[in-house]
Coordinates of C-alpha atoms in Angstrom, one line a residue:
X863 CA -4.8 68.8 -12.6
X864 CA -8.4 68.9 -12.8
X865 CA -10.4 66.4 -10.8
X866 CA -11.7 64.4 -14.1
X867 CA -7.8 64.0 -14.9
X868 CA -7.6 63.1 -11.2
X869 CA -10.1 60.5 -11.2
X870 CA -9.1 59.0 -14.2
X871 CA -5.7 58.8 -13.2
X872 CA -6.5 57.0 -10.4
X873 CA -8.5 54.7 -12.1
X874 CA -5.9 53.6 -14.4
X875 CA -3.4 53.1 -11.4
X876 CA -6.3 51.4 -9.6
X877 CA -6.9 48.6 -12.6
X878 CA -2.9 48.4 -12.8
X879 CA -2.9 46.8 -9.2
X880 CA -2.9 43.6 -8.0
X881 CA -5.8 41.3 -7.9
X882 CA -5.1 37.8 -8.2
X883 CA -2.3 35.4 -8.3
X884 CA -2.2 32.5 -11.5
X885 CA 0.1 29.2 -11.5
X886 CA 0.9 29.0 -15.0
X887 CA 0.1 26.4 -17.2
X888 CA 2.5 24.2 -19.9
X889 CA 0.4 25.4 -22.5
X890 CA 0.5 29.0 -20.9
X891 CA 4.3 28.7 -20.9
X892 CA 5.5 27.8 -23.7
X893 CA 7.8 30.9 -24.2
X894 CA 9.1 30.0 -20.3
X895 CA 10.1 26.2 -20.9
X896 CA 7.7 24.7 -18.4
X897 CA 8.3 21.1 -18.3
X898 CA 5.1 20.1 -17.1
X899 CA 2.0 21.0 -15.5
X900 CA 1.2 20.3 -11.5
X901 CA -2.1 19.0 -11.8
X902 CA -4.0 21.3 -9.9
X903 CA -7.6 20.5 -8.6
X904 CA -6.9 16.2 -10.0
X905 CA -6.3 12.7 -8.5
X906 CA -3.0 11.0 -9.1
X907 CA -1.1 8.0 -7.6
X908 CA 1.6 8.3 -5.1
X909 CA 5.4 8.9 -7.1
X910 CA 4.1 11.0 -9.3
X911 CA 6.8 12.6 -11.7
X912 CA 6.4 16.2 -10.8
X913 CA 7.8 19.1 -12.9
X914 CA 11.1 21.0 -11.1
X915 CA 9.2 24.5 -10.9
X916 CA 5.9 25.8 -10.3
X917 CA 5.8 29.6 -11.7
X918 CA 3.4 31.9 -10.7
X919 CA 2.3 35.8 -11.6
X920 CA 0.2 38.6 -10.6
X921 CA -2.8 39.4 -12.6
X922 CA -3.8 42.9 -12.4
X923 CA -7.3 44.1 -11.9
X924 CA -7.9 45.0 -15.6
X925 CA -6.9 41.5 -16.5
X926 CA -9.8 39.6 -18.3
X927 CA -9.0 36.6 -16.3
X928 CA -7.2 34.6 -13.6
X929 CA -7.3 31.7 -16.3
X930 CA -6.1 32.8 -19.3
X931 CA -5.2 30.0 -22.3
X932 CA -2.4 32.3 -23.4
X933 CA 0.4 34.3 -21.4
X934 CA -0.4 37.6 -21.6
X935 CA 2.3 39.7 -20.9
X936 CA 0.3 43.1 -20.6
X937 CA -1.0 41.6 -18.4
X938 CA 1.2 40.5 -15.4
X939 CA 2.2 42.9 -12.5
X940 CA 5.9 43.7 -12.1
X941 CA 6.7 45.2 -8.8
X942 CA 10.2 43.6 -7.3
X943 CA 9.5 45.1 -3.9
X944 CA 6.6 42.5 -3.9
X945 CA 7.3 39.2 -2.8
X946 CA 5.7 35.7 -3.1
X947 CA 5.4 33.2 -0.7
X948 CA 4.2 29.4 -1.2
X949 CA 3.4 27.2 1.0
X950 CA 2.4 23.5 0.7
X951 CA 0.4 21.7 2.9
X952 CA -0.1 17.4 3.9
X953 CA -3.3 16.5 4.9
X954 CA -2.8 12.4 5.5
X955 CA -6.7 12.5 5.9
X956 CA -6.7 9.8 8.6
X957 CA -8.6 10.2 11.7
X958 CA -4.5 9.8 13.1
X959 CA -4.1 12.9 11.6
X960 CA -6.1 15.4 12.3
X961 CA -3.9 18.6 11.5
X962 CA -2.2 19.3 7.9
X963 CA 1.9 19.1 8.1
X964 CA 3.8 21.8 6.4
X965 CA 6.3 20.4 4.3
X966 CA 7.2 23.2 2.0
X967 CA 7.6 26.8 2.4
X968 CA 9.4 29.8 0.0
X969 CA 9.3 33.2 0.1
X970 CA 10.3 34.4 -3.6
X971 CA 10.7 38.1 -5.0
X972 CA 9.8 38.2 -9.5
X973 CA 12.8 37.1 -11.8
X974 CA 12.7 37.2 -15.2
X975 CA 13.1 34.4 -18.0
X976 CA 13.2 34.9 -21.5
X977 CA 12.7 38.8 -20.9
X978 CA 9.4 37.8 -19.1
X979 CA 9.1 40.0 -16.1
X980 CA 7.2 39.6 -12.9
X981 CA 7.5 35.8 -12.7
X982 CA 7.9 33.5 -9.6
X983 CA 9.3 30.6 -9.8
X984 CA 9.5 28.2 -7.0
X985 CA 11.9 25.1 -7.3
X986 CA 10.5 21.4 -6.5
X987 CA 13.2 18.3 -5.6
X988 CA 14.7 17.3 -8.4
X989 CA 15.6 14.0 -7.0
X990 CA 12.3 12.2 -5.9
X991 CA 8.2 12.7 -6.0
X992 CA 7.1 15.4 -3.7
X993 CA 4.2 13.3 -3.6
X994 CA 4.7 10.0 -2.4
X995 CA 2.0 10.1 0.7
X996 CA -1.1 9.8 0.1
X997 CA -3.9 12.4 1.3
X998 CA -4.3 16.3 0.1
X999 CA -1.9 18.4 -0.7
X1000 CA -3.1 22.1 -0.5
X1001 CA -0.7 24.8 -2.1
X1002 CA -1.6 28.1 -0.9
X1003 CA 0.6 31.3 -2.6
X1004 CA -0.1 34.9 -0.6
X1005 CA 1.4 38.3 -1.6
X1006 CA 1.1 41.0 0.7
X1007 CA 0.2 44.2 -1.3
X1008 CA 1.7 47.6 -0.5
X1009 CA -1.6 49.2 0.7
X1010 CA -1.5 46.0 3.5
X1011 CA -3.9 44.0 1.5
X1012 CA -3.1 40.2 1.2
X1013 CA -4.3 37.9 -1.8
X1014 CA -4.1 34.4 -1.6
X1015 CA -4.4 31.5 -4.5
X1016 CA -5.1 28.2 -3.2
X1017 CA -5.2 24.7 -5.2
X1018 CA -5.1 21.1 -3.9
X1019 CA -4.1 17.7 -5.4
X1020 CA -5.4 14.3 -4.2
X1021 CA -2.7 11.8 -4.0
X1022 CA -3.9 7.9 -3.8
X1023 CA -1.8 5.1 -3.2
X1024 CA 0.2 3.6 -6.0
X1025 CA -1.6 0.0 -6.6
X1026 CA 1.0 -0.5 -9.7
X1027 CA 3.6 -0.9 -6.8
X1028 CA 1.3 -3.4 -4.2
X1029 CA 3.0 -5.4 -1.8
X1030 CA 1.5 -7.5 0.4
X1031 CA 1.6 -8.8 4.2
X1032 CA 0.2 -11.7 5.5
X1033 CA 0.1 -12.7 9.5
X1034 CA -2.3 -15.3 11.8
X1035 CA -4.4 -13.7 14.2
X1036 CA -3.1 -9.9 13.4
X1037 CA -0.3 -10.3 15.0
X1038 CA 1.9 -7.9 12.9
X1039 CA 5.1 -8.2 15.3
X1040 CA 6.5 -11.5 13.2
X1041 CA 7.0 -9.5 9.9
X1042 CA 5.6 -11.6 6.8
X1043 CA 6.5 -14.5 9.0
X1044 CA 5.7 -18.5 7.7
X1045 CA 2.3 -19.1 8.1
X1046 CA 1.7 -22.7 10.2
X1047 CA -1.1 -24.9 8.9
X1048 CA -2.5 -28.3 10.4
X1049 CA -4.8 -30.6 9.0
X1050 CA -7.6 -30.6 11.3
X1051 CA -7.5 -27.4 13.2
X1052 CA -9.1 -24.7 11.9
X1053 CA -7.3 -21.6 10.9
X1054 CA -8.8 -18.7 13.3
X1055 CA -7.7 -16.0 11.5
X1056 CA -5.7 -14.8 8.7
X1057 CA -5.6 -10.8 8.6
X1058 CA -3.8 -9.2 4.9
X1059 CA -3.1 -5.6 4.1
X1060 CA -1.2 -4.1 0.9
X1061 CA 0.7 -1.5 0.5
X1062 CA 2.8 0.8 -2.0
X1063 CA 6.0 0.9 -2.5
X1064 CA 5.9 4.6 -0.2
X1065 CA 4.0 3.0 2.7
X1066 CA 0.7 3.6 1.8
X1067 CA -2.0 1.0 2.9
X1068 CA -4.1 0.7 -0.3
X1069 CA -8.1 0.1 0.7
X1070 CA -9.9 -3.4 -0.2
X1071 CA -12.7 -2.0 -2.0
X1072 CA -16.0 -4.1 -2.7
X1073 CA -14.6 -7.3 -1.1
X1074 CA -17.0 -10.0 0.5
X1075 CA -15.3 -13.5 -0.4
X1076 CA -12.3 -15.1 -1.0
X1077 CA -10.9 -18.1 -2.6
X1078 CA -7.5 -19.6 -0.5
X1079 CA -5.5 -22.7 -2.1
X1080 CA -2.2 -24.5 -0.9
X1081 CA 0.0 -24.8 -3.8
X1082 CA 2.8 -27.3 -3.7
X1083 CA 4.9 -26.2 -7.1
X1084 CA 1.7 -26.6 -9.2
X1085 CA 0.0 -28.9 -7.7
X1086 CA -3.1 -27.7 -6.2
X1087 CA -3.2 -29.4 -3.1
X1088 CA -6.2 -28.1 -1.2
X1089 CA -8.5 -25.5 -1.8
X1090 CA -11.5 -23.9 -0.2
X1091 CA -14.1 -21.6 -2.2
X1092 CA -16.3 -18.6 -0.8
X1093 CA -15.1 -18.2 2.5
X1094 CA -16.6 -14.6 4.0
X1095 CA -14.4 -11.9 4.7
X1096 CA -14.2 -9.0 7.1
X1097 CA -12.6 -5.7 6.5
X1098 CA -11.2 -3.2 9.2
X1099 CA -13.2 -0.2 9.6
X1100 CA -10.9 2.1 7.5
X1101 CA -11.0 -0.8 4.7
X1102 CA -7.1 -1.5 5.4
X1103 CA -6.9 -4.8 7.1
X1104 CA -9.2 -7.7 5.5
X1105 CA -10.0 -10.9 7.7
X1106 CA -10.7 -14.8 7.0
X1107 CA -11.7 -16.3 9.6
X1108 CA -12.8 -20.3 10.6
X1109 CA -11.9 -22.2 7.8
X1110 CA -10.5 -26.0 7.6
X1111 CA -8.2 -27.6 4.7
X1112 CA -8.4 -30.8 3.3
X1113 CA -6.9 -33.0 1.8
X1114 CA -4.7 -35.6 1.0
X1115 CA -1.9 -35.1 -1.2
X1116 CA 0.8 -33.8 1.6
X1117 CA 2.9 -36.9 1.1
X1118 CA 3.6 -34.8 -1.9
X1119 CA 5.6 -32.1 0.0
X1120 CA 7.1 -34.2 3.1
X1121 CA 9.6 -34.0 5.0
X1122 CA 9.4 -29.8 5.1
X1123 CA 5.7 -29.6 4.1
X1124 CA 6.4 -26.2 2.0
X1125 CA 3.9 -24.7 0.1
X1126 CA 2.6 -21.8 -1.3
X1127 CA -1.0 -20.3 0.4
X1128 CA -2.7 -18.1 -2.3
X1129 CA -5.3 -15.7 -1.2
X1130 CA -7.9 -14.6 -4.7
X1131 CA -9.8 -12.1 -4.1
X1132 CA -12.1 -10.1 -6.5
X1133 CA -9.6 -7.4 -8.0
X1134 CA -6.7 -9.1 -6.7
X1135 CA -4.5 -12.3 -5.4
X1136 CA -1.6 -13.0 -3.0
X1137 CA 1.1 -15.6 -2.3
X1138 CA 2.2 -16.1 0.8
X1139 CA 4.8 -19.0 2.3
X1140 CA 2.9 -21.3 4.3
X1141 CA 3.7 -25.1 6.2
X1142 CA 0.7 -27.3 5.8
X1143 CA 1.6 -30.4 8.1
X1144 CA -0.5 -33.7 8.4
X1145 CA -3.2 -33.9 11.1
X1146 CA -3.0 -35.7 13.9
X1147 CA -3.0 -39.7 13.9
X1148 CA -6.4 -41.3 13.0
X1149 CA -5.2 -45.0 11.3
X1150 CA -2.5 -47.4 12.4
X1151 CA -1.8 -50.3 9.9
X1152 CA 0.2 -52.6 10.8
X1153 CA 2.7 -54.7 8.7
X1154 CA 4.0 -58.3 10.2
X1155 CA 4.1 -60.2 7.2
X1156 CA 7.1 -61.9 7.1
X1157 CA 6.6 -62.7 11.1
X1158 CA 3.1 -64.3 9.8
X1159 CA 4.6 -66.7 7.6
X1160 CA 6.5 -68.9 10.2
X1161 CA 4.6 -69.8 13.5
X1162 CA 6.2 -68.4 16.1
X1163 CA 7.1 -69.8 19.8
X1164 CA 7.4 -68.5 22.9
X1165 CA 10.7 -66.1 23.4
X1166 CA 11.0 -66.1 19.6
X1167 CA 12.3 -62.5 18.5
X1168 CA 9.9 -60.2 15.3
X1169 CA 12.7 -58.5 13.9
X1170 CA 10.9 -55.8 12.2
X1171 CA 6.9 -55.0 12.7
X1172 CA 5.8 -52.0 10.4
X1173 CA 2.5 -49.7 12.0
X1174 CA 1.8 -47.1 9.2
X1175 CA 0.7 -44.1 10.6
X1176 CA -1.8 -41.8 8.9
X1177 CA -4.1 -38.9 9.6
X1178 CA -7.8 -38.4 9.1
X1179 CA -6.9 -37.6 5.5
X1180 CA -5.3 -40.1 4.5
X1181 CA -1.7 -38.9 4.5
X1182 CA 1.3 -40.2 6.8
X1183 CA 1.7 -38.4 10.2
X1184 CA 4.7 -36.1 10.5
X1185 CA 8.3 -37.4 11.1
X1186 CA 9.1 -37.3 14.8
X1187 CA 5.8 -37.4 16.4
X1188 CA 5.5 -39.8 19.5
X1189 CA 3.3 -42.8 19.9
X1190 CA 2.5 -45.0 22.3
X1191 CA 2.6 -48.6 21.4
X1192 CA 1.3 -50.6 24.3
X1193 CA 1.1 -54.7 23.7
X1194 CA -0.6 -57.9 24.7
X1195 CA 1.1 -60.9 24.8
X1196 CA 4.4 -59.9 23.2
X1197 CA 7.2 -57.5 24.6
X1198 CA 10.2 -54.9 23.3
X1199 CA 13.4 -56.6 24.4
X1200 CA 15.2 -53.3 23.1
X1201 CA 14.3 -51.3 26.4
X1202 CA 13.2 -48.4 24.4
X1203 CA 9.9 -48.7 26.2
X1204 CA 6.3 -47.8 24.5
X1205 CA 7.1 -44.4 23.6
X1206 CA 7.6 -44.6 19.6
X1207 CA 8.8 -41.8 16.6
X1208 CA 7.6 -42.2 13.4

């Protein structure tokens, strides 16, 4: 052989070897069945329906392109003694998380499927969404060449949390410990803090984004029964946890709820609104009327026994104190002959 048939010999055996690894696309796999398409290099929400198999091939040097529209089959190296790995990587992007987890690793040799040679095909769970976490996912495929050389393919997909699946909690003064726990309101006393975070149905806290005020009402049924507008908000520095702070309620219609005092507190914020259980009792007491009517129509003598003397008790509102609160009723002139003393329940 002379060294022109050399050269060119080894030229053709030269574009006949590896050079780059493809995933292959639906519309590059029509003869192959692909369900779907991983979407590569995009943005989707956590639970993402995921196709079963990812299939993958060798381009040769002479190929055109690592990105062809159409399966080529010219152009696809088949060597079984090569073997594929992939690997998949979770970056949670948190400042918690520092180091991408490994959650998926396969080493495949080429199979065939629908007398298509040369492919890899790597099997995904069939059962639920590889991608229910939120952060980057990096898939990184490497095939170690005979002549020692390695070529690697990496893509990346972006999972957000799922907003379609929010759920909310709701606690007083971040304390997290009590679990979506009643939330206690009293006329009177300002509410210090009221911290909220959502999340999806996978876990993931989903970001308050372009948030400054809120709107908070007490719903009994509904009835509006208070309401305050514009109150200023905080957010956590990694836009998880929002924060109302200082505000009072007032108002007047809690008769309306008693004995239990169960409502409903409803945070509205810009993109979005909450309900949360809530108990908003009376304040504390402000007004004493007293009713002795029926002792006022007869004049009364010494020792002479008031059956019944009504004191109304109401707080600076306007509605009746809660049932069992103590008073102390101290008098001038008149006596209990019951021996209860001056401590009084409403």
């Amino acid at each position: 052989m002379d060294e022109d048939s050399w050269c060119q010999m080894l030229r053709k055996k030269s574009a006949k070897a590896p050079a780059c690894i493809e995933v292959l696309r639906n519309s590059q796999g029509n003869d192959l069945a692909i369900d779907g398409d991983v979407p590569f290099e995009k943005v989707i929400a956590a639970g993402y329906n995921h196709p079963r198999e990812i299939i993958a091939v060798i381009r040769p040097q002479n190929a055109t392109t690592c990105s062809t529209s159409l399966l080529d089959k010219r152009y696809i190296v088949k060597d079984d003694d090569l073997e594929m790995a992939m690997e998949i990587y979770h970056l949670p992007g948190s400042k918690d998380h520092p180091r991408a987890k490994l959650i998926y690793k396969k080493l495949k040799k080429p199979s065939s499927c629908n007398s298509i040679n040369g492919l890899y095909i790597f099997q995904l769970s069939e059962e639920t969404s590889m991608f229910t976490k939120s952060g980057v996912y990096s898939f990184i495929f490497s095939v170690r060449c005979r002549d020692s050389t390695v070529i690697k393919h990496e893509s990346r997909i972006t999972v957000r949390p799922n907003s379609n699946t929010r759920h909310w909690q709701l606690s007083c003064d971040a304390d997290w410990s009590a679990d979506n726990a009643v939330v206690d309101i009293r006329l009177g006393m300002p509410v210090r803090c009221l911290a909220a975070r959502s999340h999806d149905l996978y876990g993931n806290g989903i970001p308050f984004l372009d948030v400054h005020k809120a709107v908070i009402t007490i719903l009994g049924g509904d009835d509006i029964l208070a309401q305050v507008k514009d109150i200023k908000v905080d957010l956590s520095t990694d836009l998880l946890t929002l924060y109302i702070r200082d505000f009072l309620f007032k108002t007047n219609k809690l008769d309306r709820v008693r004995p239990n005092y169960e409502a409903m507190l409803k945070i509205s914020l810009s993109d979005s609104e909450l309900s949360h259980p809530c108990k908003v009792k009376p304040g504390l007491p402000s007004t004493i009327n007293m009713d002795m009517s029926l002792a006022w129509e007869k004049n009364l003598t010494p020792g002479e026994v008031i059956d019944d003397a009504l004191l109304e008790v109401l707080d600076h509102c306007g509605n009746h104190v809660e049932e069992g609160m103590e008073l102390i009723v101290n008098t001038v002139g008149l006596s209990f002959v019951d021996k209860c003393g001056p401590v009084r329940k409403v």
